[in-house]
Amino acid sequence: MRNFIIALLLGFALMGNTGCFLPIYSADPSTRTTELIYTSENLRHVLEEWQRIWFLDQPSHLTPYRTHGGII
């Protein structure tokens, strides 16, 4: 039981160091740049997805144009 607990703690300690021992991004600068761009684009779209899911992206009633905004 003692060895199991020690192995479990060692496993948790190694999982926390994934970015240090196992690099998240490539060592090649051009590939790393592409990966960073993809990551930042994915995080940028989170707000748009959240607004779409909660129907916050509907047209405003303050627009100067007549917009139905519902399903026709």
PDB file of N, CA, C and O in Angstrom:
ATOM      1  N   MET A   1       0.826  -1.185   0.000  1.00  0.00           N
ATOM      2  CA  MET A   1       0.000   0.000   0.000  1.00  0.00           C
ATOM      3  C   MET A   1       0.875   1.255   0.000  1.00  0.00           C
ATOM      4  O   MET A   1       0.551   2.237  -0.653  1.00  0.00           O
ATOM      5  N   ARG A   2       1.962   1.166   0.761  1.00  0.00           N
ATOM      6  CA  ARG A   2       2.866   2.316   0.843  1.00  0.00           C
ATOM      7  C   ARG A   2       3.515   2.588  -0.513  1.00  0.00           C
ATOM      8  O   ARG A   2       3.644   3.746  -0.929  1.00  0.00           O
ATOM      9  N   ASN A   3       3.911   1.530  -1.209  1.00  0.00           N
ATOM     10  CA  ASN A   3       4.520   1.695  -2.535  1.00  0.00           C
ATOM     11  C   ASN A   3       3.519   2.266  -3.533  1.00  0.00           C
ATOM     12  O   ASN A   3       3.875   3.059  -4.406  1.00  0.00           O
ATOM     13  N   PHE A   4       2.259   1.878  -3.402  1.00  0.00           N
ATOM     14  CA  PHE A   4       1.219   2.392  -4.292  1.00  0.00           C
ATOM     15  C   PHE A   4       1.028   3.892  -4.092  1.00  0.00           C
ATOM     16  O   PHE A   4       0.910   4.654  -5.056  1.00  0.00           O
ATOM     17  N   ILE A   5       1.003   4.323  -2.859  1.00  0.00           N
ATOM     18  CA  ILE A   5       0.829   5.754  -2.566  1.00  0.00           C
ATOM     19  C   ILE A   5       2.030   6.553  -3.065  1.00  0.00           C
ATOM     20  O   ILE A   5       1.872   7.630  -3.649  1.00  0.00           O
ATOM     21  N   ILE A   6       3.229   6.010  -2.872  1.00  0.00           N
ATOM     22  CA  ILE A   6       4.433   6.697  -3.361  1.00  0.00           C
ATOM     23  C   ILE A   6       4.412   6.773  -4.891  1.00  0.00           C
ATOM     24  O   ILE A   6       4.735   7.807  -5.477  1.00  0.00           O
ATOM     25  N   ALA A   7       4.015   5.694  -5.544  1.00  0.00           N
ATOM     26  CA  ALA A   7       3.933   5.696  -7.010  1.00  0.00           C
ATOM     27  C   ALA A   7       2.870   6.679  -7.484  1.00  0.00           C
ATOM     28  O   ALA A   7       3.055   7.377  -8.491  1.00  0.00           O
ATOM     29  N   LEU A   8       1.757   6.758  -6.771  1.00  0.00           N
ATOM     30  CA  LEU A   8       0.696   7.692  -7.126  1.00  0.00           C
ATOM     31  C   LEU A   8       1.170   9.146  -6.983  1.00  0.00           C
ATOM     32  O   LEU A   8       0.935   9.973  -7.871  1.00  0.00           O
ATOM     33  N   LEU A   9       1.849   9.449  -5.899  1.00  0.00           N
ATOM     34  CA  LEU A   9       2.383  10.806  -5.713  1.00  0.00           C
ATOM     35  C   LEU A   9       3.440  11.142  -6.759  1.00  0.00           C
ATOM     36  O   LEU A   9       3.490  12.268  -7.264  1.00  0.00           O
ATOM     37  N   LEU A  10       4.270  10.191  -7.097  1.00  0.00           N
ATOM     38  CA  LEU A  10       5.281  10.404  -8.131  1.00  0.00           C
ATOM     39  C   LEU A  10       4.616  10.633  -9.486  1.00  0.00           C
ATOM     40  O   LEU A  10       5.035  11.494 -10.260  1.00  0.00           O
ATOM     41  N   GLY A  11       3.549   9.901  -9.766  1.00  0.00           N
ATOM     42  CA  GLY A  11       2.805  10.091 -11.018  1.00  0.00           C
ATOM     43  C   GLY A  11       2.192  11.476 -11.101  1.00  0.00           C
ATOM     44  O   GLY A  11       2.247  12.136 -12.142  1.00  0.00           O
ATOM     45  N   PHE A  12       1.598  11.948 -10.005  1.00  0.00           N
ATOM     46  CA  PHE A  12       1.031  13.304  -9.996  1.00  0.00           C
ATOM     47  C   PHE A  12       2.113  14.363 -10.152  1.00  0.00           C
ATOM     48  O   PHE A  12       1.915  15.381 -10.806  1.00  0.00           O
ATOM     49  N   ALA A  13       3.271  14.141  -9.554  1.00  0.00           N
ATOM     50  CA  ALA A  13       4.371  15.101  -9.682  1.00  0.00           C
ATOM     51  C   ALA A  13       4.876  15.163 -11.119  1.00  0.00           C
ATOM     52  O   ALA A  13       5.193  16.240 -11.632  1.00  0.00           O
ATOM     53  N   LEU A  14       4.935  14.024 -11.786  1.00  0.00           N
ATOM     54  CA  LEU A  14       5.399  14.012 -13.171  1.00  0.00           C
ATOM     55  C   LEU A  14       4.359  14.570 -14.132  1.00  0.00           C
ATOM     56  O   LEU A  14       4.705  15.141 -15.153  1.00  0.00           O
ATOM     57  N   MET A  15       3.074  14.406 -13.811  1.00  0.00           N
ATOM     58  CA  MET A  15       2.036  14.963 -14.683  1.00  0.00           C
ATOM     59  C   MET A  15       2.064  16.484 -14.658  1.00  0.00           C
ATOM     60  O   MET A  15       1.743  17.132 -15.647  1.00  0.00           O
ATOM     61  N   GLY A  16       2.445  17.072 -13.547  1.00  0.00           N
ATOM     62  CA  GLY A  16       2.510  18.522 -13.452  1.00  0.00           C
ATOM     63  C   GLY A  16       3.666  19.116 -14.232  1.00  0.00           C
ATOM     64  O   GLY A  16       3.677  20.308 -14.520  1.00  0.00           O
ATOM     65  N   ASN A  17       4.644  18.300 -14.587  1.00  0.00           N
ATOM     66  CA  ASN A  17       5.826  18.785 -15.300  1.00  0.00           C
ATOM     67  C   ASN A  17       5.780  18.462 -16.784  1.00  0.00           C
ATOM     68  O   ASN A  17       6.810  18.393 -17.437  1.00  0.00           O
ATOM     69  N   THR A  18       4.618  18.286 -17.336  1.00  0.00           N
ATOM     70  CA  THR A  18       4.504  17.905 -18.748  1.00  0.00           C
ATOM     71  C   THR A  18       5.094  18.970 -19.656  1.00  0.00           C
ATOM     72  O   THR A  18       5.746  18.669 -20.635  1.00  0.00           O
ATOM     73  N   GLY A  19       4.914  20.228 -19.337  1.00  0.00           N
ATOM     74  CA  GLY A  19       5.452  21.297 -20.169  1.00  0.00           C
ATOM     75  C   GLY A  19       6.953  21.447 -20.054  1.00  0.00           C
ATOM     76  O   GLY A  19       7.585  22.038 -20.915  1.00  0.00           O
ATOM     77  N   CYS A  20       7.555  20.904 -19.000  1.00  0.00           N
ATOM     78  CA  CYS A  20       9.002  21.030 -18.814  1.00  0.00           C
ATOM     79  C   CYS A  20       9.749  19.859 -19.447  1.00  0.00           C
ATOM     80  O   CYS A  20      10.648  20.054 -20.248  1.00  0.00           O
ATOM     81  N   PHE A  21       9.396  18.624 -19.048  1.00  0.00           N
ATOM     82  CA  PHE A  21      10.095  17.457 -19.575  1.00  0.00           C
ATOM     83  C   PHE A  21       9.646  17.130 -20.992  1.00  0.00           C
ATOM     84  O   PHE A  21      10.454  16.837 -21.851  1.00  0.00           O
ATOM     85  N   LEU A  22       8.369  17.171 -21.206  1.00  0.00           N
ATOM     86  CA  LEU A  22       7.817  16.928 -22.534  1.00  0.00           C
ATOM     87  C   LEU A  22       7.305  18.253 -23.072  1.00  0.00           C
ATOM     88  O   LEU A  22       6.269  18.741 -22.631  1.00  0.00           O
ATOM     89  N   PRO A  23       8.022  18.871 -24.005  1.00  0.00           N
ATOM     90  CA  PRO A  23       7.598  20.185 -24.481  1.00  0.00           C
ATOM     91  C   PRO A  23       6.250  20.135 -25.194  1.00  0.00           C
ATOM     92  O   PRO A  23       5.933  19.176 -25.900  1.00  0.00           O
ATOM     93  N   ILE A  24       5.463  21.165 -24.968  1.00  0.00           N
ATOM     94  CA  ILE A  24       4.139  21.225 -25.570  1.00  0.00           C
ATOM     95  C   ILE A  24       4.244  21.587 -27.048  1.00  0.00           C
ATOM     96  O   ILE A  24       3.531  21.052 -27.882  1.00  0.00           O
ATOM     97  N   TYR A  25       5.149  22.493 -27.360  1.00  0.00           N
ATOM     98  CA  TYR A  25       5.303  22.968 -28.731  1.00  0.00           C
ATOM     99  C   TYR A  25       6.586  22.430 -29.346  1.00  0.00           C
ATOM    100  O   TYR A  25       7.517  22.035 -28.652  1.00  0.00           O
ATOM    101  N   SER A  26       6.659  22.451 -30.654  1.00  0.00           N
ATOM    102  CA  SER A  26       7.800  21.924 -31.390  1.00  0.00           C
ATOM    103  C   SER A  26       9.037  22.793 -31.168  1.00  0.00           C
ATOM    104  O   SER A  26       8.946  23.975 -30.854  1.00  0.00           O
ATOM    105  N   ALA A  27      10.219  22.214 -31.385  1.00  0.00           N
ATOM    106  CA  ALA A  27      11.462  22.967 -31.250  1.00  0.00           C
ATOM    107  C   ALA A  27      11.776  23.763 -32.511  1.00  0.00           C
ATOM    108  O   ALA A  27      12.532  24.733 -32.453  1.00  0.00           O
ATOM    109  N   ASP A  28      11.181  23.382 -33.634  1.00  0.00           N
ATOM    110  CA  ASP A  28      11.386  24.102 -34.886  1.00  0.00           C
ATOM    111  C   ASP A  28      10.631  25.433 -34.825  1.00  0.00           C
ATOM    112  O   ASP A  28       9.426  25.452 -34.562  1.00  0.00           O
ATOM    113  N   PRO A  29      11.320  26.585 -35.058  1.00  0.00           N
ATOM    114  CA  PRO A  29      10.649  27.885 -34.906  1.00  0.00           C
ATOM    115  C   PRO A  29       9.451  28.086 -35.825  1.00  0.00           C
ATOM    116  O   PRO A  29       8.430  28.644 -35.402  1.00  0.00           O
ATOM    117  N   SER A  30       9.518  27.625 -37.056  1.00  0.00           N
ATOM    118  CA  SER A  30       8.377  27.837 -37.962  1.00  0.00           C
ATOM    119  C   SER A  30       7.181  26.981 -37.556  1.00  0.00           C
ATOM    120  O   SER A  30       6.041  27.447 -37.571  1.00  0.00           O
ATOM    121  N   THR A  31       7.440  25.751 -37.152  1.00  0.00           N
ATOM    122  CA  THR A  31       6.351  24.885 -36.685  1.00  0.00           C
ATOM    123  C   THR A  31       5.778  25.402 -35.377  1.00  0.00           C
ATOM    124  O   THR A  31       4.557  25.394 -35.182  1.00  0.00           O
ATOM    125  N   ARG A  32       6.640  25.861 -34.475  1.00  0.00           N
ATOM    126  CA  ARG A  32       6.181  26.398 -33.199  1.00  0.00           C
ATOM    127  C   ARG A  32       5.317  27.637 -33.405  1.00  0.00           C
ATOM    128  O   ARG A  32       4.299  27.810 -32.740  1.00  0.00           O
ATOM    129  N   THR A  33       5.703  28.493 -34.352  1.00  0.00           N
ATOM    130  CA  THR A  33       4.906  29.687 -34.641  1.00  0.00           C
ATOM    131  C   THR A  33       3.519  29.303 -35.135  1.00  0.00           C
ATOM    132  O   THR A  33       2.513  29.867 -34.702  1.00  0.00           O
ATOM    133  N   THR A  34       3.456  28.327 -36.019  1.00  0.00           N
ATOM    134  CA  THR A  34       2.162  27.858 -36.523  1.00  0.00           C
ATOM    135  C   THR A  34       1.312  27.290 -35.388  1.00  0.00           C
ATOM    136  O   THR A  34       0.112  27.584 -35.296  1.00  0.00           O
ATOM    137  N   GLU A  35       1.926  26.501 -34.497  1.00  0.00           N
ATOM    138  CA  GLU A  35       1.181  25.931 -33.375  1.00  0.00           C
ATOM    139  C   GLU A  35       0.675  27.020 -32.438  1.00  0.00           C
ATOM    140  O   GLU A  35      -0.461  26.941 -31.938  1.00  0.00           O
ATOM    141  N   LEU A  36       1.480  28.030 -32.177  1.00  0.00           N
ATOM    142  CA  LEU A  36       1.058  29.127 -31.298  1.00  0.00           C
ATOM    143  C   LEU A  36      -0.076  29.933 -31.923  1.00  0.00           C
ATOM    144  O   LEU A  36      -0.993  30.377 -31.224  1.00  0.00           O
ATOM    145  N   ILE A  37      -0.026  30.128 -33.237  1.00  0.00           N
ATOM    146  CA  ILE A  37      -1.111  30.848 -33.917  1.00  0.00           C
ATOM    147  C   ILE A  37      -2.405  30.058 -33.817  1.00  0.00           C
ATOM    148  O   ILE A  37      -3.467  30.616 -33.523  1.00  0.00           O
ATOM    149  N   TYR A  38      -2.333  28.735 -34.042  1.00  0.00           N
ATOM    150  CA  TYR A  38      -3.536  27.909 -33.942  1.00  0.00           C
ATOM    151  C   TYR A  38      -4.103  27.939 -32.520  1.00  0.00           C
ATOM    152  O   TYR A  38      -5.313  28.026 -32.334  1.00  0.00           O
ATOM    153  N   THR A  39      -3.230  27.888 -31.522  1.00  0.00           N
ATOM    154  CA  THR A  39      -3.689  27.919 -30.134  1.00  0.00           C
ATOM    155  C   THR A  39      -4.361  29.240 -29.809  1.00  0.00           C
ATOM    156  O   THR A  39      -5.429  29.272 -29.196  1.00  0.00           O
ATOM    157  N   SER A  40      -3.754  30.350 -30.223  1.00  0.00           N
ATOM    158  CA  SER A  40      -4.346  31.646 -29.910  1.00  0.00           C
ATOM    159  C   SER A  40      -5.660  31.853 -30.657  1.00  0.00           C
ATOM    160  O   SER A  40      -6.595  32.454 -30.128  1.00  0.00           O
ATOM    161  N   GLU A  41      -5.756  31.341 -31.879  1.00  0.00           N
ATOM    162  CA  GLU A  41      -7.008  31.463 -32.618  1.00  0.00           C
ATOM    163  C   GLU A  41      -8.109  30.655 -31.944  1.00  0.00           C
ATOM    164  O   GLU A  41      -9.255  31.100 -31.876  1.00  0.00           O
ATOM    165  N   ASN A  42      -7.776  29.471 -31.447  1.00  0.00           N
ATOM    166  CA  ASN A  42      -8.788  28.663 -30.765  1.00  0.00           C
ATOM    167  C   ASN A  42      -9.282  29.358 -29.509  1.00  0.00           C
ATOM    168  O   ASN A  42     -10.472  29.332 -29.202  1.00  0.00           O
ATOM    169  N   LEU A  43      -8.383  29.983 -28.750  1.00  0.00           N
ATOM    170  CA  LEU A  43      -8.797  30.675 -27.538  1.00  0.00           C
ATOM    171  C   LEU A  43      -9.585  31.936 -27.865  1.00  0.00           C
ATOM    172  O   LEU A  43     -10.445  32.354 -27.092  1.00  0.00           O
ATOM    173  N   ARG A  44      -9.316  32.557 -28.994  1.00  0.00           N
ATOM    174  CA  ARG A  44     -10.033  33.762 -29.383  1.00  0.00           C
ATOM    175  C   ARG A  44     -11.481  33.450 -29.760  1.00  0.00           C
ATOM    176  O   ARG A  44     -12.387  34.253 -29.552  1.00  0.00           O
ATOM    177  N   HIS A  45     -11.719  32.260 -30.292  1.00  0.00           N
ATOM    178  CA  HIS A  45     -13.059  31.892 -30.733  1.00  0.00           C
ATOM    179  C   HIS A  45     -13.946  31.393 -29.596  1.00  0.00           C
ATOM    180  O   HIS A  45     -15.137  31.166 -29.806  1.00  0.00           O
ATOM    181  N   VAL A  46     -13.386  31.237 -28.410  1.00  0.00           N
ATOM    182  CA  VAL A  46     -14.179  30.740 -27.291  1.00  0.00           C
ATOM    183  C   VAL A  46     -15.302  31.711 -26.966  1.00  0.00           C
ATOM    184  O   VAL A  46     -16.443  31.297 -26.725  1.00  0.00           O
ATOM    185  N   LEU A  47     -15.026  33.007 -26.959  1.00  0.00           N
ATOM    186  CA  LEU A  47     -16.048  34.002 -26.643  1.00  0.00           C
ATOM    187  C   LEU A  47     -17.181  33.988 -27.673  1.00  0.00           C
ATOM    188  O   LEU A  47     -18.361  34.043 -27.307  1.00  0.00           O
ATOM    189  N   GLU A  48     -16.828  33.864 -28.945  1.00  0.00           N
ATOM    190  CA  GLU A  48     -17.856  33.804 -29.982  1.00  0.00           C
ATOM    191  C   GLU A  48     -18.722  32.556 -29.841  1.00  0.00           C
ATOM    192  O   GLU A  48     -19.939  32.618 -30.006  1.00  0.00           O
ATOM    193  N   GLU A  49     -18.097  31.423 -29.529  1.00  0.00           N
ATOM    194  CA  GLU A  49     -18.858  30.197 -29.336  1.00  0.00           C
ATOM    195  C   GLU A  49     -19.774  30.312 -28.121  1.00  0.00           C
ATOM    196  O   GLU A  49     -20.912  29.869 -28.151  1.00  0.00           O
ATOM    197  N   TRP A  50     -19.283  30.920 -27.043  1.00  0.00           N
ATOM    198  CA  TRP A  50     -20.084  31.093 -25.833  1.00  0.00           C
ATOM    199  C   TRP A  50     -21.307  31.964 -26.125  1.00  0.00           C
ATOM    200  O   TRP A  50     -22.409  31.654 -25.691  1.00  0.00           O
ATOM    201  N   GLN A  51     -21.108  33.034 -26.866  1.00  0.00           N
ATOM    202  CA  GLN A  51     -22.227  33.912 -27.203  1.00  0.00           C
ATOM    203  C   GLN A  51     -23.219  33.213 -28.125  1.00  0.00           C
ATOM    204  O   GLN A  51     -24.426  33.399 -27.998  1.00  0.00           O
ATOM    205  N   ARG A  52     -22.731  32.391 -29.030  1.00  0.00           N
ATOM    206  CA  ARG A  52     -23.622  31.669 -29.935  1.00  0.00           C
ATOM    207  C   ARG A  52     -24.424  30.623 -29.176  1.00  0.00           C
ATOM    208  O   ARG A  52     -25.623  30.447 -29.413  1.00  0.00           O
ATOM    209  N   ILE A  53     -23.795  29.924 -28.232  1.00  0.00           N
ATOM    210  CA  ILE A  53     -24.489  28.881 -27.474  1.00  0.00           C
ATOM    211  C   ILE A  53     -25.605  29.489 -26.622  1.00  0.00           C
ATOM    212  O   ILE A  53     -26.704  28.957 -26.545  1.00  0.00           O
ATOM    213  N   TRP A  54     -25.338  30.644 -25.988  1.00  0.00           N
ATOM    214  CA  TRP A  54     -26.320  31.264 -25.097  1.00  0.00           C
ATOM    215  C   TRP A  54     -27.208  32.268 -25.831  1.00  0.00           C
ATOM    216  O   TRP A  54     -27.920  33.036 -25.188  1.00  0.00           O
ATOM    217  N   PHE A  55     -27.175  32.251 -27.165  1.00  0.00           N
ATOM    218  CA  PHE A  55     -28.012  33.116 -28.003  1.00  0.00           C
ATOM    219  C   PHE A  55     -27.809  34.602 -27.682  1.00  0.00           C
ATOM    220  O   PHE A  55     -28.760  35.384 -27.684  1.00  0.00           O
ATOM    221  N   LEU A  56     -26.576  34.982 -27.377  1.00  0.00           N
ATOM    222  CA  LEU A  56     -26.275  36.383 -27.120  1.00  0.00           C
ATOM    223  C   LEU A  56     -25.890  37.124 -28.386  1.00  0.00           C
ATOM    224  O   LEU A  56     -25.685  38.330 -28.352  1.00  0.00           O
ATOM    225  N   ASP A  57     -25.788  36.417 -29.495  1.00  0.00           N
ATOM    226  CA  ASP A  57     -25.379  37.043 -30.749  1.00  0.00           C
ATOM    227  C   ASP A  57     -26.577  37.443 -31.604  1.00  0.00           C
ATOM    228  O   ASP A  57     -26.436  37.732 -32.778  1.00  0.00           O
ATOM    229  N   GLN A  58     -27.752  37.477 -31.027  1.00  0.00           N
ATOM    230  CA  GLN A  58     -28.944  37.880 -31.769  1.00  0.00           C
ATOM    231  C   GLN A  58     -28.886  39.365 -32.083  1.00  0.00           C
ATOM    232  O   GLN A  58     -28.215  40.131 -31.389  1.00  0.00           O
ATOM    233  N   PRO A  59     -29.580  39.812 -33.097  1.00  0.00           N
ATOM    234  CA  PRO A  59     -29.551  41.236 -33.428  1.00  0.00           C
ATOM    235  C   PRO A  59     -30.147  42.086 -32.308  1.00  0.00           C
ATOM    236  O   PRO A  59     -31.075  41.679 -31.624  1.00  0.00           O
ATOM    237  N   SER A  60     -29.583  43.249 -32.133  1.00  0.00           N
ATOM    238  CA  SER A  60     -30.067  44.169 -31.108  1.00  0.00           C
ATOM    239  C   SER A  60     -31.350  44.846 -31.584  1.00  0.00           C
ATOM    240  O   SER A  60     -31.573  45.054 -32.773  1.00  0.00           O
ATOM    241  N   HIS A  61     -32.198  45.226 -30.656  1.00  0.00           N
ATOM    242  CA  HIS A  61     -33.420  45.949 -30.995  1.00  0.00           C
ATOM    243  C   HIS A  61     -33.135  47.425 -31.259  1.00  0.00           C
ATOM    244  O   HIS A  61     -34.030  48.165 -31.639  1.00  0.00           O
ATOM    245  N   LEU A  62     -31.911  47.839 -31.014  1.00  0.00           N
ATOM    246  CA  LEU A  62     -31.545  49.235 -31.225  1.00  0.00           C
ATOM    247  C   LEU A  62     -30.981  49.483 -32.614  1.00  0.00           C
ATOM    248  O   LEU A  62     -30.546  50.598 -32.897  1.00  0.00           O
ATOM    249  N   THR A  63     -30.980  48.494 -33.487  1.00  0.00           N
ATOM    250  CA  THR A  63     -30.447  48.691 -34.830  1.00  0.00           C
ATOM    251  C   THR A  63     -31.394  49.554 -35.632  1.00  0.00           C
ATOM    252  O   THR A  63     -32.614  49.528 -35.456  1.00  0.00           O
ATOM    253  N   PRO A  64     -30.855  50.386 -36.535  1.00  0.00           N
ATOM    254  CA  PRO A  64     -31.728  51.246 -37.339  1.00  0.00           C
ATOM    255  C   PRO A  64     -32.488  50.473 -38.419  1.00  0.00           C
ATOM    256  O   PRO A  64     -33.381  51.014 -39.048  1.00  0.00           O
ATOM    257  N   TYR A  65     -32.130  49.217 -38.636  1.00  0.00           N
ATOM    258  CA  TYR A  65     -32.786  48.416 -39.658  1.00  0.00           C
ATOM    259  C   TYR A  65     -33.764  47.462 -39.006  1.00  0.00           C
ATOM    260  O   TYR A  65     -33.548  46.971 -37.901  1.00  0.00           O
ATOM    261  N   ARG A  66     -34.848  47.167 -39.729  1.00  0.00           N
ATOM    262  CA  ARG A  66     -35.818  46.204 -39.220  1.00  0.00           C
ATOM    263  C   ARG A  66     -35.243  44.809 -39.393  1.00  0.00           C
ATOM    264  O   ARG A  66     -34.984  44.352 -40.503  1.00  0.00           O
ATOM    265  N   THR A  67     -35.027  44.116 -38.277  1.00  0.00           N
ATOM    266  CA  THR A  67     -34.472  42.780 -38.315  1.00  0.00           C
ATOM    267  C   THR A  67     -35.387  41.876 -37.521  1.00  0.00           C
ATOM    268  O   THR A  67     -35.718  42.166 -36.369  1.00  0.00           O
ATOM    269  N   HIS A  68     -35.811  40.772 -38.130  1.00  0.00           N
ATOM    270  CA  HIS A  68     -36.723  39.868 -37.437  1.00  0.00           C
ATOM    271  C   HIS A  68     -36.001  39.155 -36.316  1.00  0.00           C
ATOM    272  O   HIS A  68     -36.473  39.124 -35.181  1.00  0.00           O
ATOM    273  N   GLY A  69     -34.868  38.541 -36.596  1.00  0.00           N
ATOM    274  CA  GLY A  69     -34.059  37.889 -35.586  1.00  0.00           C
ATOM    275  C   GLY A  69     -34.543  36.522 -35.173  1.00  0.00           C
ATOM    276  O   GLY A  69     -33.893  35.845 -34.393  1.00  0.00           O
ATOM    277  N   GLY A  70     -35.664  36.082 -35.652  1.00  0.00           N
ATOM    278  CA  GLY A  70     -36.189  34.767 -35.297  1.00  0.00           C
ATOM    279  C   GLY A  70     -36.127  33.832 -36.478  1.00  0.00           C
ATOM    280  O   GLY A  70     -35.548  34.124 -37.518  1.00  0.00           O
ATOM    281  N   ILE A  71     -36.770  32.702 -36.323  1.00  0.00           N
ATOM    282  CA  ILE A  71     -36.808  31.720 -37.403  1.00  0.00           C
ATOM    283  C   ILE A  71     -38.027  32.049 -38.273  1.00  0.00           C
ATOM    284  O   ILE A  71     -39.143  32.133 -37.782  1.00  0.00           O
ATOM    285  N   ILE A  72     -37.778  32.238 -39.531  1.00  0.00           N
ATOM    286  CA  ILE A  72     -38.865  32.586 -40.445  1.00  0.00           C
ATOM    287  C   ILE A  72     -39.323  31.339 -41.172  1.00  0.00           C
ATOM    288  O   ILE A  72     -38.608  30.532 -41.586  1.00  0.00           O
TER     289      ILE A  72
END
